[in-house]
Coordinates of C-alpha atoms in Angstrom, one line a residue:
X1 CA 130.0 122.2 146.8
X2 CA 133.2 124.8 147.4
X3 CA 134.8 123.7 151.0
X4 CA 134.2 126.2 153.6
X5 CA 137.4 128.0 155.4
X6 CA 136.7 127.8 159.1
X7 CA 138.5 131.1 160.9
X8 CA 139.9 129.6 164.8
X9 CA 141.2 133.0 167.0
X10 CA 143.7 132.6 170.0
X11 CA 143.5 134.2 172.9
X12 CA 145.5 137.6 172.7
X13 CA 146.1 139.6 175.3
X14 CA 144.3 143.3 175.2
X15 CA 147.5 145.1 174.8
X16 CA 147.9 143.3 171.9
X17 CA 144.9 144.0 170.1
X18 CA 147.1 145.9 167.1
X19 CA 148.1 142.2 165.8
X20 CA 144.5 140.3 166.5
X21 CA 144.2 139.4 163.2
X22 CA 147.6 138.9 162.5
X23 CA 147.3 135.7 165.6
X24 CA 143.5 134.2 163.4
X25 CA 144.5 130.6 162.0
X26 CA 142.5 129.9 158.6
X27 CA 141.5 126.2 158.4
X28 CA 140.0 124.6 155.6
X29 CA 136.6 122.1 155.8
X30 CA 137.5 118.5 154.1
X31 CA 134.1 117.4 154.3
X32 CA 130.4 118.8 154.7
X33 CA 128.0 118.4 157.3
X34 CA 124.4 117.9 157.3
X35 CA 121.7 117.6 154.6
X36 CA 123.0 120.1 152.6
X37 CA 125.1 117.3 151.0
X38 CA 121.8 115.5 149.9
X39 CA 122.0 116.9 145.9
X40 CA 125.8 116.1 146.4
X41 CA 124.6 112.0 147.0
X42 CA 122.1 112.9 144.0
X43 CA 124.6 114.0 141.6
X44 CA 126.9 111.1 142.5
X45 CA 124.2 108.2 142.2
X46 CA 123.2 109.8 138.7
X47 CA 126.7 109.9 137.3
X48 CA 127.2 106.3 138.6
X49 CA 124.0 105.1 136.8
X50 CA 124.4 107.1 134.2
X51 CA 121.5 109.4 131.6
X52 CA 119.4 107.9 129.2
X53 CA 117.5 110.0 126.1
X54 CA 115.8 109.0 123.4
X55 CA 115.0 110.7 120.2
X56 CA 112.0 110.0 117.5
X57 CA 112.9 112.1 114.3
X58 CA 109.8 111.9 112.2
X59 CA 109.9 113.6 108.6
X60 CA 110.6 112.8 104.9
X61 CA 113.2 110.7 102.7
X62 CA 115.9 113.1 102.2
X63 CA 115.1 116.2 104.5
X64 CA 118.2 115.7 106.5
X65 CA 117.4 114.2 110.2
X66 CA 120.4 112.1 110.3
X67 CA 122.6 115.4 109.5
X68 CA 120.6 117.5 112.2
X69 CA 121.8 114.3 115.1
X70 CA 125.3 114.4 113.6
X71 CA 125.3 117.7 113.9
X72 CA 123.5 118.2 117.5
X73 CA 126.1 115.4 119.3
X74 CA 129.1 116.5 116.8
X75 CA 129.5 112.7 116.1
X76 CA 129.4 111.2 112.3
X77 CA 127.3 108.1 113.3
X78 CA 127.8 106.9 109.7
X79 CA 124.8 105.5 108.8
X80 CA 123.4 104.5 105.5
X81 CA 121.0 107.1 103.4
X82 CA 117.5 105.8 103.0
X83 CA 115.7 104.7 99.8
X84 CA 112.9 106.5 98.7
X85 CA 111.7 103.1 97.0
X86 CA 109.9 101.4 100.5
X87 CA 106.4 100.0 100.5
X88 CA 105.7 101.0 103.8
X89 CA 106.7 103.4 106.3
X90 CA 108.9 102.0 109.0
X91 CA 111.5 102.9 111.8
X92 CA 115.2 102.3 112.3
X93 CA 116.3 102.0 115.7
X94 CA 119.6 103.0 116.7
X95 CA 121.3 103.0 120.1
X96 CA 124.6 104.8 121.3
X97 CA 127.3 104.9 123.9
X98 CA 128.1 108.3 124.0
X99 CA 130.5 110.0 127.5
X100 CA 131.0 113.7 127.8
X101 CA 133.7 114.4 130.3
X102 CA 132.5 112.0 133.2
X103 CA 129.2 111.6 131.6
X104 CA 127.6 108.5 130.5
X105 CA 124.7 108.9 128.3
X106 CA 122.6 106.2 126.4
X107 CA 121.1 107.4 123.3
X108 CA 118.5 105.9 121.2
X109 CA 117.4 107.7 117.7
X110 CA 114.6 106.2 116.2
X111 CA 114.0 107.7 112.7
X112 CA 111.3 107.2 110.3
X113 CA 112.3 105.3 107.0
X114 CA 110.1 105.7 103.6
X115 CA 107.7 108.4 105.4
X116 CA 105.8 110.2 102.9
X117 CA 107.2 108.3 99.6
X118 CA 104.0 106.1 99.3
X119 CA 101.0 107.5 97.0
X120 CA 98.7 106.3 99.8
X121 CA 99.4 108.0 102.8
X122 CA 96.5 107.2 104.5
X123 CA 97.9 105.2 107.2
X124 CA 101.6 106.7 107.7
X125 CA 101.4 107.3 111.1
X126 CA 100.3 104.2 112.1
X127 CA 104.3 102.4 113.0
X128 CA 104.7 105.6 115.0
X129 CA 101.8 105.0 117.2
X130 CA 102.5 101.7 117.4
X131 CA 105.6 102.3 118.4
X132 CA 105.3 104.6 120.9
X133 CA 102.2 102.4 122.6
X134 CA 104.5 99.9 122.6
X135 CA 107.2 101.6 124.5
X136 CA 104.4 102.6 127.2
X137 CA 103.4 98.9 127.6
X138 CA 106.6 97.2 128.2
X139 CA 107.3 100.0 131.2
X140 CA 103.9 98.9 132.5
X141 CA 104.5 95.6 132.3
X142 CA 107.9 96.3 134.0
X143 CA 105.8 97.9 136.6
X144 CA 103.1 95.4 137.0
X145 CA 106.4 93.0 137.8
X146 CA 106.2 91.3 141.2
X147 CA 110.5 92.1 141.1
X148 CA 111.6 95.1 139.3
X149 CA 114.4 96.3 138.5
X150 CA 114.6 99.9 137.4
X151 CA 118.1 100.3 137.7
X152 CA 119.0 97.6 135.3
X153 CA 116.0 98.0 132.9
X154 CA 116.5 100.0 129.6
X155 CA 113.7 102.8 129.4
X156 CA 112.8 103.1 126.0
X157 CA 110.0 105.7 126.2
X158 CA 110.8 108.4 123.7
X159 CA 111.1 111.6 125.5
X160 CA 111.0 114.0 122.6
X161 CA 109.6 114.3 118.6
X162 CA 111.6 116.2 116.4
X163 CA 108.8 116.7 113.3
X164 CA 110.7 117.9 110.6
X165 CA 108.6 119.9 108.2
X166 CA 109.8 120.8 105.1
X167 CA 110.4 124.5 103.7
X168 CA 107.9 124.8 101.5
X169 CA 107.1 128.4 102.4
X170 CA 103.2 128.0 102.3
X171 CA 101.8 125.4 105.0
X172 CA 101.6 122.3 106.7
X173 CA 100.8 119.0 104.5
X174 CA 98.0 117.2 105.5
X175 CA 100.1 114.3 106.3
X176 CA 102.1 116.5 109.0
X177 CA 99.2 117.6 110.7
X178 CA 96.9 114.4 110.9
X179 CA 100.6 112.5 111.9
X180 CA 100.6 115.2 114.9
X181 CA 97.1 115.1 115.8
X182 CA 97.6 111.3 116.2
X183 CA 100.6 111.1 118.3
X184 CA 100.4 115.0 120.5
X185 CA 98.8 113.1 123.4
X186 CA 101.7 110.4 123.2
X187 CA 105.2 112.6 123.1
X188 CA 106.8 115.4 123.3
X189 CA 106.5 117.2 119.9
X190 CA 109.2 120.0 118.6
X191 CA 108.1 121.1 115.6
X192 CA 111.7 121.8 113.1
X193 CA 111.5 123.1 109.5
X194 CA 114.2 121.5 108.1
X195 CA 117.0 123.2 105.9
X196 CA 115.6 126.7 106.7
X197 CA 118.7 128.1 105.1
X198 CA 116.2 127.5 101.5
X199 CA 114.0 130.4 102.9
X200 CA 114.7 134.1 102.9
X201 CA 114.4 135.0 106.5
X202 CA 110.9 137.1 105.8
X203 CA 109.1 134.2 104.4
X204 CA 110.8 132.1 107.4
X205 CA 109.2 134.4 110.3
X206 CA 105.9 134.0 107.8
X207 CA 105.9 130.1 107.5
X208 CA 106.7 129.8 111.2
X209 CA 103.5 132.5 112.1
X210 CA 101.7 130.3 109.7
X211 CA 102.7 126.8 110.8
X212 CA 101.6 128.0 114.8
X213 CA 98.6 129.1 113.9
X214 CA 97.5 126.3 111.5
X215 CA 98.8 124.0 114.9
X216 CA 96.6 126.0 117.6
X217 CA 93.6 125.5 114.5
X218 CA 93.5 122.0 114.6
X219 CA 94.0 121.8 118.6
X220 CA 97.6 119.9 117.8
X221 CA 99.3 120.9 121.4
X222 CA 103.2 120.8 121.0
X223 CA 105.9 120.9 123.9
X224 CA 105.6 123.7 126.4
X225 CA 108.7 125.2 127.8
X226 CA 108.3 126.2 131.2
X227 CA 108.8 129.7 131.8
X228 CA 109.6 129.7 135.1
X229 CA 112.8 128.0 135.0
X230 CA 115.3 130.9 134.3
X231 CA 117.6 128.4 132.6
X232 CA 114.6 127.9 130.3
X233 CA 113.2 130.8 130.0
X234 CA 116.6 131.9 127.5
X235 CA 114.6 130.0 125.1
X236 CA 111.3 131.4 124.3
X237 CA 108.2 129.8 123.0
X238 CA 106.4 132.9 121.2
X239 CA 109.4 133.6 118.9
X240 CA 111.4 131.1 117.4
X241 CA 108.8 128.0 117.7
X242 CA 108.8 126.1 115.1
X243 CA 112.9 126.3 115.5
X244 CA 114.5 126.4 111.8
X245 CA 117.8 124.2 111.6
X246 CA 120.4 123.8 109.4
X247 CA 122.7 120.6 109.7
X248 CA 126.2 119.8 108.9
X249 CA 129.2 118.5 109.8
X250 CA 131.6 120.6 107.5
X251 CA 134.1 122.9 108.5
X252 CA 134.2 126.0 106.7
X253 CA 136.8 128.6 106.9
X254 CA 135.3 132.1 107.8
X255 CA 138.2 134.7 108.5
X256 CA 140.9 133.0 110.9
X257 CA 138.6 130.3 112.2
X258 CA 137.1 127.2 111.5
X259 CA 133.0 126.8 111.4
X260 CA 130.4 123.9 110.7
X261 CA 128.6 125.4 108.4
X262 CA 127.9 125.5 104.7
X263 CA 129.9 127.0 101.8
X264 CA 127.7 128.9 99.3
X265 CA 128.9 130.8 96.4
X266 CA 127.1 134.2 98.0
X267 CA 128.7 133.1 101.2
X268 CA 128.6 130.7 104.2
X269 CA 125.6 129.9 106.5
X270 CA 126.9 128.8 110.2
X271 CA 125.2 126.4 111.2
X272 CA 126.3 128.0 114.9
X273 CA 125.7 131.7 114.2
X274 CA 121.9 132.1 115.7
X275 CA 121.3 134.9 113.4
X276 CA 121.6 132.3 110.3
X277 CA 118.9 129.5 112.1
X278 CA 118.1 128.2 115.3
X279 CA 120.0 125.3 115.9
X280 CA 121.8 126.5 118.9
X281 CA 118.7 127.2 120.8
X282 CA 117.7 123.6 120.0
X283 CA 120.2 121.9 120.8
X284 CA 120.5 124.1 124.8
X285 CA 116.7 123.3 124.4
X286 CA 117.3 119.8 123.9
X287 CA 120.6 119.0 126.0
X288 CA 121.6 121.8 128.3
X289 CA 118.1 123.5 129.8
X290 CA 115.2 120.7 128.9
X291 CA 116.4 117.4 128.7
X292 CA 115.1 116.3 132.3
X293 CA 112.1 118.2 132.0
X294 CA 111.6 116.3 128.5
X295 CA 111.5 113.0 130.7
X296 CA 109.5 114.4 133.4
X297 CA 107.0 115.0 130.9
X298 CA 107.1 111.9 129.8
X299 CA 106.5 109.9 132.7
X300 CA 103.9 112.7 134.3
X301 CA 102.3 113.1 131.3
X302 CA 102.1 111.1 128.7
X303 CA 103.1 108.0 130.2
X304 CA 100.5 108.2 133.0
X305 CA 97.7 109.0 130.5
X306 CA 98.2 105.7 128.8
X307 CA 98.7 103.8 132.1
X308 CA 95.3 105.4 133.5
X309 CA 93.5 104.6 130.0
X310 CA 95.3 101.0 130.4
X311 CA 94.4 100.5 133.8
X312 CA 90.5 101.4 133.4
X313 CA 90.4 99.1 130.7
X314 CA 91.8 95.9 132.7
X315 CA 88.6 97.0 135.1
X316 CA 90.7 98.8 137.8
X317 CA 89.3 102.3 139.3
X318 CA 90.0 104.4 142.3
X319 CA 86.2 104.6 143.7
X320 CA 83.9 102.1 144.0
X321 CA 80.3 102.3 142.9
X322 CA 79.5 103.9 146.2
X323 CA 81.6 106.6 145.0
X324 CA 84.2 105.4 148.3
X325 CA 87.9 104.7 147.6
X326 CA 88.5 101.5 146.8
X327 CA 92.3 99.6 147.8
X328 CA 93.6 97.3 144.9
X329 CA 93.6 94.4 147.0
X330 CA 89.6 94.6 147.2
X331 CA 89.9 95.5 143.1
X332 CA 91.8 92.2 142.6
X333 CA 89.0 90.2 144.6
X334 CA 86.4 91.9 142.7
X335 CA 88.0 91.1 139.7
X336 CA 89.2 87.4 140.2
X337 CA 85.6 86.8 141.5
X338 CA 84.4 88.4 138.3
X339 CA 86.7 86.4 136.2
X340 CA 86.3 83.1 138.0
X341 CA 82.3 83.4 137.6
X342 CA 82.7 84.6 133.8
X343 CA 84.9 81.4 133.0
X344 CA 82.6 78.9 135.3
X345 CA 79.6 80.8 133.2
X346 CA 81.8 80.0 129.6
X347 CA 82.5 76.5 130.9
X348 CA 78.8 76.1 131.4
X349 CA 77.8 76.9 128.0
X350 CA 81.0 75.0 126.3
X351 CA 79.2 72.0 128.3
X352 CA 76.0 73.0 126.5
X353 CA 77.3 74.1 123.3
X354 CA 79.2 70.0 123.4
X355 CA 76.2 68.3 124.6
X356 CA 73.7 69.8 122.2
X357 CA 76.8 69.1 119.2
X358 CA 76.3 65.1 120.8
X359 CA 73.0 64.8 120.8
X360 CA 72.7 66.1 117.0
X361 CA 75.6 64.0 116.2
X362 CA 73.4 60.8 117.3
X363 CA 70.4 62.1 116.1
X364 CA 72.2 62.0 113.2
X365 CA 73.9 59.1 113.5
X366 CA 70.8 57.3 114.5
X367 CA 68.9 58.4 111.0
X368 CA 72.3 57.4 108.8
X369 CA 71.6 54.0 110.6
X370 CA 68.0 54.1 109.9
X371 CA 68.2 54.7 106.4
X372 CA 71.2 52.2 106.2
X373 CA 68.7 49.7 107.7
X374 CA 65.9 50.5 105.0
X375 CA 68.5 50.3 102.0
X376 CA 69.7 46.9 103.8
X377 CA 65.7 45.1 104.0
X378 CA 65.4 46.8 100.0
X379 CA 68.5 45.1 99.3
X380 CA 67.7 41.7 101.4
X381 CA 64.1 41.4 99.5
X382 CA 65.2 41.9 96.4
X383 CA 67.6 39.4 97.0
X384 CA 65.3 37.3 98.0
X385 CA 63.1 37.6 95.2
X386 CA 66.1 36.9 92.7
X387 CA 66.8 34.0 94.5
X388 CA 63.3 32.8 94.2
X389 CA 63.2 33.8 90.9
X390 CA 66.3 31.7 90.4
X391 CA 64.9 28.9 92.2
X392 CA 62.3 28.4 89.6
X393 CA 64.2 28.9 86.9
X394 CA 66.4 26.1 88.1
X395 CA 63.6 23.7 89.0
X396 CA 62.3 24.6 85.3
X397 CA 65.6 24.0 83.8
X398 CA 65.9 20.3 85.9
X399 CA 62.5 19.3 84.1
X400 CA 62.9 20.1 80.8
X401 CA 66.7 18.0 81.3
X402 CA 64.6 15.1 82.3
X403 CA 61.7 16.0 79.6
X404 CA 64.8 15.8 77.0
X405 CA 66.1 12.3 78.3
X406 CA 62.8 11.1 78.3
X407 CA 62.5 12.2 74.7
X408 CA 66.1 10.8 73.8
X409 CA 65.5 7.4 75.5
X410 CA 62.0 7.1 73.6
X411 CA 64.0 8.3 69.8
X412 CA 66.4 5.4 71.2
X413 CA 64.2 2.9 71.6
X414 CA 61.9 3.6 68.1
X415 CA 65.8 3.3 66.8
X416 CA 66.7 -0.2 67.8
X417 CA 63.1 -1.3 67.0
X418 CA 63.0 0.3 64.0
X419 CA 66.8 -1.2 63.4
X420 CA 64.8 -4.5 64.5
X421 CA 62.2 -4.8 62.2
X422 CA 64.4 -4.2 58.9
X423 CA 66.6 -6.5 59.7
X424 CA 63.3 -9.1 59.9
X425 CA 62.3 -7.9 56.6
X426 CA 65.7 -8.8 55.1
X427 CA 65.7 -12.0 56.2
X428 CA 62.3 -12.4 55.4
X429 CA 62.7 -11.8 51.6
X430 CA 66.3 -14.0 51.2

């Protein structure tokens, strides 16, 4: 705010009053007074703490979204090309320290890698979604913190889409619109063709009347600039929407001066000159005019349809069923009362479930044993009946060994009479 010169007259006496203004002293304000320094304390705390903006550039292998961030922030962030050879698609997340004068500003670019090179493209916008739900829940969670800490904590919410759409001339892919469709409700979408210097500027105005009204067709809704805001309203919606962008970090000699732009053997295409493309109404769109309202609209918007989806799932509501308002201490007690009677309900029938699993388990056990019994009497009566069996075979066996000595001792004694008797005859006959 300019200091304000404070005019202090002396008294002058009336025949004097040809060198009044001669006798004014001019003083000079060091400091302000009031509220009116309130943006002053604004502007101070915000270049203390610094900005923060982050970027999703969505679009094919190739079609030049590293170039366009090069070229928007006139800084080579020298990162490696992409393959066109990935499975899936995926997302590279890159964050910068970047200072503009006294300005601090954090920037994140998350960029899209192997997006569109797969034959199945089914699911291609899936990592996106993912992504950008996921950046929604950790600020909740941050939120739902009993000690938060906004000041320290990095917002990662992406606060602008940059869908690059490639110059085909005709219409949207299939791909770019269902991709859009999905994540509209989720972030701020600025739809870019990409290396519009490829199309004559009549086919251009036709692909971009085309590409709007194949968007409004499928209810896609894209980023609004507010109108109302004269720093905003130098960029308008109705005619250059989708913006076509040229990148490049070349200089190019054109007369006496030096140009980023790109050398062509009919000429050179500026990639600053907004009668060649529209990159300089997206980058004041971007950084100058919209940058803040970008966030604003994705806290106010986006961010609080995901919290209010998130919130009515977990059970929470502003009314109660009497249709009264309802505080979200008596929402809490409802809730713990809820959850303590559902897990006293669960523990009940775990009880159940492990009795019922016990009781089968004997009855089960119980029949094993009864047919381990039944197996054990088979087993002890046929054993018994073998040793019967070889009782009698045994008591057999003992009397046929006393039948045989009897039989020997009887063969022995015929023997020693028979031996007897010749031995009488011998001496008989001498």
């Amino acid at each position: 705010m300019a200091e304000k010169p404070v005019c202090i007259a002396t008294q002058v006496p009336e025949d004097e009053d040809t060198h009044k203004e001669e006798n004014i002293r001019c003083l000079t304000m060091l400091d302000h007074f009031g509220f009116e320094c309130l943006p002053l304390q604004l502007v101070n705390k915000s270049i203390q703490q610094g900005f923060s903006f982050n970027i999703l550039c969505v679009g094919e292998t190739g079609i030049g979204k590293t170039t366009l961030i090069d070229t928007l922030f006139n800084i080579n962030f020298k990162e490696h090309k992409s393959s066109h050879f990935h499975p899936n698609v995926g997302l590279k997340i890159q964050t910068y320290e970047l200072q503009e004068t006294n300005i601090q500003l954090k920037l994140t670019v998350v960029k899209t890698v192997g997006y569109g090179d797969q034959i199945n493209k089914e699911a291609s916008y899936q990592p996106i979604v993912d992504y950008l739900d996921a950046q929604f829940e950790a600020y909740l969670q941050e939120e739902l913190k009993i000690k938060r800490s906004y000041v320290k904590y990095h917002d990662t919410r992406i606060h602008v889409c940059l869908y690059f759409i490639a110059p085909t001339g005709h219409s949207l892919k299939s791909l770019d619109l269902l991709t859009m469709k999905k994540i509209d409700s989720k972030v701020n979408i600025v739809p870019l063709i990409a290396k519009a210097d490829t199309i004559s500027k009549n086919d251009l105005q036709m692909f971009k009347s085309k590409i709007m009204s194949e968007l409004a067709d499928n209810g896609i809704q894209i980023y609004q600039i507010p109108e109302d805001d004269e720093a905003s309203a130098l960029v308008s919606v109705s005619g250059h929407l989708p913006f076509a962008v040229v990148g490049s970090m070349e200089e190019v000699k054109v007369g006496k001066r030096m140009v980023r732009g790109r050398q062509y053997p009919w000429g050179v295409l500026q990639v600053e000159n907004e009668s060649h493309c529209d990159f300089v109404k997206l980058r004041d769109l971007l950084l100058c005019t919209n940058m803040e309202d970008l966030k604003e609209q994705t806290h106010t918007r986006h961010y609080e349809s995901y919290r209010s989806y998130r919130l009515k799932k977990m059970g929470f509501t502003d009314v109660g069923p009497d249709n009264q308002p309802i505080s979200f201490q008596e929402i809490y007690e409802a809730k713990r009362k809820e959850f303590s009677e559902q897990c006293q309900r669960e523990e009940e029938q775990l009880k159940q479930r492990f009795m019922q699993r016990v009781k089968e388990k004997e009855a089960a056990f119980k029949e094993a044993e009864k047919e381990l019994q039944e197996k054990f009497e088979h087993l002890k009566r046929i054993q018994e009946e073998e040793t019967v069996k070889l009782e009698e075979e045994r008591r057999q066996l003992e009397e046929e060994i006393i039948d045989f000595y009897k039989t020997k001792a009887a063969s022995e004694s015929l023997q020693a009479q028979s031996g007897t008797n010749i031995k009488k005859d011998k001496e008989r006959k001498k």
